[in-house]
CSV table of C-alpha atoms in Angstrom, one decimal:
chain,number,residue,atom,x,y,z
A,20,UNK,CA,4.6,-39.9,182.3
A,21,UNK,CA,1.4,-42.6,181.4
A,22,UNK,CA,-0.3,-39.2,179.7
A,23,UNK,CA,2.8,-38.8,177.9
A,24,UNK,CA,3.6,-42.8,176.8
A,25,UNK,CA,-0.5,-43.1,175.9
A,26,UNK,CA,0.0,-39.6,173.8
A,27,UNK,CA,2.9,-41.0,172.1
A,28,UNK,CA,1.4,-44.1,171.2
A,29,UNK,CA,-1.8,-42.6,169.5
A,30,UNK,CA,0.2,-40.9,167.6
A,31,UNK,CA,2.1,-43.5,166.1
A,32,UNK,CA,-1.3,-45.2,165.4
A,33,UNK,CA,-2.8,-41.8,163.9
A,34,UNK,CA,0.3,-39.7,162.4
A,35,UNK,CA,0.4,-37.1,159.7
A,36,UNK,CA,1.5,-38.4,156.0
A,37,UNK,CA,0.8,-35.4,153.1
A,38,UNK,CA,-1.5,-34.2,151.3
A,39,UNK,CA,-3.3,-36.2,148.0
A,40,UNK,CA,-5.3,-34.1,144.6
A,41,UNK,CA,-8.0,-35.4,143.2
A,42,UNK,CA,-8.2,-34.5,139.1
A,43,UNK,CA,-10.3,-31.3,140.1
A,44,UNK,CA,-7.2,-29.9,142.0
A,45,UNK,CA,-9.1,-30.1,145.2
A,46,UNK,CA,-5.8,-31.1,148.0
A,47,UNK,CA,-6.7,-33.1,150.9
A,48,UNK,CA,-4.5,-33.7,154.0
A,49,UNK,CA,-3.7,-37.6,154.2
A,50,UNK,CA,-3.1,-39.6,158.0
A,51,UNK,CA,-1.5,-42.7,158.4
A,52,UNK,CA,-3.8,-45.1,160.5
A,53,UNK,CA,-3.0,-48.9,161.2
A,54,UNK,CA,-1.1,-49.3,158.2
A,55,UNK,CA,-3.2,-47.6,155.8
A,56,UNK,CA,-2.9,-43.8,154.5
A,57,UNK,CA,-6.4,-42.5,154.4
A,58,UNK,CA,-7.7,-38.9,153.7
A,59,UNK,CA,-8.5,-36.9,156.9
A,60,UNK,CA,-10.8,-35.2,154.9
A,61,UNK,CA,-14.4,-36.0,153.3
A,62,UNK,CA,-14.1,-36.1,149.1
A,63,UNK,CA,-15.4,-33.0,146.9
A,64,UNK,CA,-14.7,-33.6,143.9
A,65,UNK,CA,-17.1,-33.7,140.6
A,66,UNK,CA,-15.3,-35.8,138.3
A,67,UNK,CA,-14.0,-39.2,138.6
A,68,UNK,CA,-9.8,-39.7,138.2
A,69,UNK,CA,-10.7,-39.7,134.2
A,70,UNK,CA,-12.2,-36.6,133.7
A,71,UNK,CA,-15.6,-38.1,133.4
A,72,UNK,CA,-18.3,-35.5,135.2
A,73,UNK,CA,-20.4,-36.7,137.7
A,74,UNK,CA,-24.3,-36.0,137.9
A,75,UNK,CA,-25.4,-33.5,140.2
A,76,UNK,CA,-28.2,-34.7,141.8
A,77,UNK,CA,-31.4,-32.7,143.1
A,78,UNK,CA,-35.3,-33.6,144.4
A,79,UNK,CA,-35.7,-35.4,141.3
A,80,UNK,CA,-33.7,-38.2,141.5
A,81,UNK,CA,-33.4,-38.8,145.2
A,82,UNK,CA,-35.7,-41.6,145.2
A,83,UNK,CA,-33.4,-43.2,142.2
A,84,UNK,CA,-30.1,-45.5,142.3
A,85,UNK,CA,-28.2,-43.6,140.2
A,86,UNK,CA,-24.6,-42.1,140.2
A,87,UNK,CA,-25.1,-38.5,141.7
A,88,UNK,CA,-23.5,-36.2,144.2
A,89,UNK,CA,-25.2,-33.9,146.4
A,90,UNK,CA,-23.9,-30.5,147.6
A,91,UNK,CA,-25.9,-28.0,150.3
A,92,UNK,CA,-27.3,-25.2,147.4
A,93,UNK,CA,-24.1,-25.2,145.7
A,94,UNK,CA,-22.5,-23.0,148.7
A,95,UNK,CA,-18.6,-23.2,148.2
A,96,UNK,CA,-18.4,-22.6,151.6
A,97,UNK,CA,-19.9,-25.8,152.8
A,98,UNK,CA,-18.8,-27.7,150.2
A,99,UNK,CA,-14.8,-26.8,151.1
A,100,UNK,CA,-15.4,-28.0,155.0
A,101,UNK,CA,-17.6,-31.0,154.9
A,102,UNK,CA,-17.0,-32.2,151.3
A,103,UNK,CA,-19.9,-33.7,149.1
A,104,UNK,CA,-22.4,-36.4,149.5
A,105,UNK,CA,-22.3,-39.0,146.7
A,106,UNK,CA,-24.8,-42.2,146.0
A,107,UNK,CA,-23.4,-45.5,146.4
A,108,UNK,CA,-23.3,-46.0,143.0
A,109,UNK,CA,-21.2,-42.8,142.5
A,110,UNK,CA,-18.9,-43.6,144.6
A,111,UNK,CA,-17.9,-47.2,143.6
A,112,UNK,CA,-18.4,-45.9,140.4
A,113,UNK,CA,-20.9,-48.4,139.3
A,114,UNK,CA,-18.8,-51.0,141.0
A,115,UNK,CA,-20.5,-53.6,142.9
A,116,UNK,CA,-17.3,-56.2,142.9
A,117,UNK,CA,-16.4,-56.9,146.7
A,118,UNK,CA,-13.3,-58.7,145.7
A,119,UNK,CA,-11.1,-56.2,144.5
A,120,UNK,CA,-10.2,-53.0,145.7
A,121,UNK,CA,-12.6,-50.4,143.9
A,122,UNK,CA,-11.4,-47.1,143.0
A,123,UNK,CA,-14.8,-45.8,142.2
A,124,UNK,CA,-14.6,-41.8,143.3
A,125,UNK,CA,-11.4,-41.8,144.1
A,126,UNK,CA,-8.1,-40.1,142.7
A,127,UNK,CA,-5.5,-42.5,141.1
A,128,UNK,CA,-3.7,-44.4,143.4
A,129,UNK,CA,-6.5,-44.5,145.9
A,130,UNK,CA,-9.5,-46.6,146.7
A,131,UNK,CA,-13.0,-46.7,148.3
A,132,UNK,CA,-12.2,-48.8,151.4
A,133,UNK,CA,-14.3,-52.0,151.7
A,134,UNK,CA,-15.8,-52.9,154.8
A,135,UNK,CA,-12.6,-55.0,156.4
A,136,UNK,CA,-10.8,-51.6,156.1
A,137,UNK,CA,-12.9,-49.7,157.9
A,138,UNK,CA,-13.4,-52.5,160.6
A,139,UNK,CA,-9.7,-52.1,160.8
A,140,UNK,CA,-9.8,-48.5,162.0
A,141,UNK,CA,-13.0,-48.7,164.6
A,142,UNK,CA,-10.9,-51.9,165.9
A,143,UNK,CA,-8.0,-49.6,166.5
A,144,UNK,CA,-9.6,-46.9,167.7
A,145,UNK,CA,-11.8,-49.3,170.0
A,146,UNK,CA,-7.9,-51.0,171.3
A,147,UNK,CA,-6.6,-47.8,172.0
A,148,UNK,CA,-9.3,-46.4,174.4
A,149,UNK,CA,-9.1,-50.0,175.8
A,150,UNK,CA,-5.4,-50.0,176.4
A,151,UNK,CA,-5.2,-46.7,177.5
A,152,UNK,CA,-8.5,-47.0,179.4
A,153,UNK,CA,-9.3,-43.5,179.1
A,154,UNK,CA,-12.7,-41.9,178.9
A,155,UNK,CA,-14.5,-40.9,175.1
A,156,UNK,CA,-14.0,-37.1,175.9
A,157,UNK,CA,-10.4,-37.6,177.0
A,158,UNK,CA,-7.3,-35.6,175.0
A,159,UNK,CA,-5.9,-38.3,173.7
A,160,UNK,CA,-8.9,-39.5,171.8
A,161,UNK,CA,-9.8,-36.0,170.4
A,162,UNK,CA,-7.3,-37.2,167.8
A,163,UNK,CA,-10.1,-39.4,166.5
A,164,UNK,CA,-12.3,-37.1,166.7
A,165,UNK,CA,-10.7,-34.7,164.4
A,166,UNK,CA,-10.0,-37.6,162.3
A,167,UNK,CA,-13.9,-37.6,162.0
A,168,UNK,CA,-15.0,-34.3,161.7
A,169,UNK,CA,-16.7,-31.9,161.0
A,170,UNK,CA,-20.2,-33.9,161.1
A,171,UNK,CA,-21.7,-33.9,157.5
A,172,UNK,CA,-24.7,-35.4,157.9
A,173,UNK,CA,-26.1,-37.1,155.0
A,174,UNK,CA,-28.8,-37.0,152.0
A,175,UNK,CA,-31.7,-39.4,152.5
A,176,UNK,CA,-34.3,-40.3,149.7
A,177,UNK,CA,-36.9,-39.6,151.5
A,178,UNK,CA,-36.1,-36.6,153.8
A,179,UNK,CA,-33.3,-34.7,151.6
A,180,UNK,CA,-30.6,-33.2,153.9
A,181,UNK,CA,-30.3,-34.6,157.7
A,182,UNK,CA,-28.1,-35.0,160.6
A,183,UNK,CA,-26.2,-31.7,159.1
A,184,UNK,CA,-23.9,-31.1,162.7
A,185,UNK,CA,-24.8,-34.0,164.2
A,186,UNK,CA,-23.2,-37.1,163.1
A,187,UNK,CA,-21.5,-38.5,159.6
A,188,UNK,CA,-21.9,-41.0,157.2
A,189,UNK,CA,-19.1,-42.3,154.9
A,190,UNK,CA,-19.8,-45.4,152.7
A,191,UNK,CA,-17.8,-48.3,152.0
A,192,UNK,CA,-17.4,-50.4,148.9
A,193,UNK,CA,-19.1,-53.6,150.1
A,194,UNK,CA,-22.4,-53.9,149.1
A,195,UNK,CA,-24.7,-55.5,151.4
A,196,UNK,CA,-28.2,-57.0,149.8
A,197,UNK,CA,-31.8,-55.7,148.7
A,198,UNK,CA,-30.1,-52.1,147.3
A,199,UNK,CA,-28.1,-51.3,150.1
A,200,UNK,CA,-24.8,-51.4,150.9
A,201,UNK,CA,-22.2,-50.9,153.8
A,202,UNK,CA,-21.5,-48.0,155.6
A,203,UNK,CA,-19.9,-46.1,158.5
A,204,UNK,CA,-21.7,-43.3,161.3
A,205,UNK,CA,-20.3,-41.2,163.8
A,206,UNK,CA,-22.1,-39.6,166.7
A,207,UNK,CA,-19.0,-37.8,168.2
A,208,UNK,CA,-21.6,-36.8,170.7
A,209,UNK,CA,-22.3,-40.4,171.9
A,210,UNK,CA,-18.7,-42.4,170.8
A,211,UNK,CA,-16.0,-41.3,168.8
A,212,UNK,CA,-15.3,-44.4,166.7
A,213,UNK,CA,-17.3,-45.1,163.6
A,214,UNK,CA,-19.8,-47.9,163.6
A,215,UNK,CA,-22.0,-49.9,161.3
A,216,UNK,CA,-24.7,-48.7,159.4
A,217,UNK,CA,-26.5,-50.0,155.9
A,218,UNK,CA,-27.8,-47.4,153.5
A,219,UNK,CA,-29.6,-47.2,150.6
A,220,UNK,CA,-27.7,-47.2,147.7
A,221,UNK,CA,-29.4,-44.0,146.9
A,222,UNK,CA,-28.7,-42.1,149.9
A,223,UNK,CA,-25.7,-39.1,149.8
A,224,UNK,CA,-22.6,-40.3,152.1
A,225,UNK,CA,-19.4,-38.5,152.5
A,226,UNK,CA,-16.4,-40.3,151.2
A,227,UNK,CA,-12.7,-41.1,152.9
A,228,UNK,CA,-10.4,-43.0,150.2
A,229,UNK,CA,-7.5,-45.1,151.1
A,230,UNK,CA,-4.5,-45.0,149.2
A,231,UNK,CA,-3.8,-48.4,147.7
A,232,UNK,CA,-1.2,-51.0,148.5
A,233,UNK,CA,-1.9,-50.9,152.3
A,234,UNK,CA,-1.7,-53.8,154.6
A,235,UNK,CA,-4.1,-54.0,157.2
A,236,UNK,CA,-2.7,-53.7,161.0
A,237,UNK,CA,-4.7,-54.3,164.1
A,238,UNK,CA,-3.8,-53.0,167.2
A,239,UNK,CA,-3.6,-55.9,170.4
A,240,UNK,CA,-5.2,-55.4,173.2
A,241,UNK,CA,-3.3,-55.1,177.1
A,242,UNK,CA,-5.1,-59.0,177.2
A,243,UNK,CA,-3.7,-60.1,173.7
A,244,UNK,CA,-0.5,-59.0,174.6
A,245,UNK,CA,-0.4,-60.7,178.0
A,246,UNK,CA,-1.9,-64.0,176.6
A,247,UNK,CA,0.8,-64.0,174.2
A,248,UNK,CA,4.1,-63.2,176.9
A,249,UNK,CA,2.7,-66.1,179.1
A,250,UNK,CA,3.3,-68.5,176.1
């Protein structure tokens, strides 16, 4: 019966909500987490909600701060299961205002999520294991995990393609100082709840959008709730 309640109640915080295009008619499934409807799926598309192409970026401009997206030698394949790697600057769309939402990359309707949002979705994730008190590799957080994956790795300026399997890197939109900005990693190996990191602005992330209009929710904790009945 507690297996069943703690099932229940994850999925509630994670459930299902539809799909979403971008403008290259690339579909993407959509969950509903905390509030907020993000894409379960890493971005692929080329062209920003206008039509306007985006560079392709190679060897030669890895060490720049450009707008480019990165793909794995163009392989259809790869790029249909883990998406496309895009500069900072590609995805905010040349962008660097942290007041506003920032549509950058993403389709109409939908945004880059700042930093707050994606605090906002580690926090719930974090509550839930914590209210639940379940292990990492238990059922109920496999949900997150598929939330997550597949594990894109990312494109580095100085080592090209890394982490390919291993772990995945999404950007925000908040920039952060000295060309780098804020970001999120996942090593489903080690915890399955994205965490900090800051990039270079010309690194290739993956990219989740959020769809706009959303109000922030944060799960409370079994000592939040408690503190707040015994008022």
């Amino acid at each position: 019966m507690k297996n069943l309640l703690a099932f229940l109640s994850l999925a509630l915080l994670f459930s299902a909500c539809g799909t979403v295009r971008d403008c290259d008619g690339n579909r993407y499934r959509t969950v509903k987490l905390n509030g907020m409807h993000w894409m379960a799926e890493n971005l692929r598309t080329t062209h920003y909600a206008d039509g306007s192409p985006i560079p392709k970026g190679d060897a030669t401009t890895r060490d720049t701060i450009g707008a480019y997206y990165f793909d794995y030698g163009n392989r259809k394949d790869s790029v249909r299961k883990y998406g496309l790697l895009y500069t900072w600057k590609a995805a905010v769309r040349e962008t660097d205002s942290a007041s506003a939402d920032v549509q950058g990359v993403c389709p109409d309707g939908w945004h880059l999520p700042d930093d707050a949002e994606w605090t906002a979705m580690t926090q719930g994730c974090a509550a839930e294991r914590s209210l639940h008190r379940v292990p990492v590799s238990s059922q109920n957080m496999r949900i997150m995990k598929r939330f997550v994956r597949p594990p894109r790795g990312g494109y580095f300026y100085k080592d090209a393609y890394a982490n390919v399997g291993e772990g995945s890197f999404w950007w925000s939109a908040s920039p952060f100082e000295d060309g780098t900005a804020i970001g999120r990693y996942i090593d489903d190996i080690s915890y399955p709840c994205p965490y900090v990191c800051f990039g270079k602005v010309c690194n290739g992330y993956s990219v989740r959008c959020v769809k706009d209009g959303a109000k922030i929710t944060t799960p409370k904790t079994k000592r939040q709730k408690r503190k707040k009945s015994s008022q």
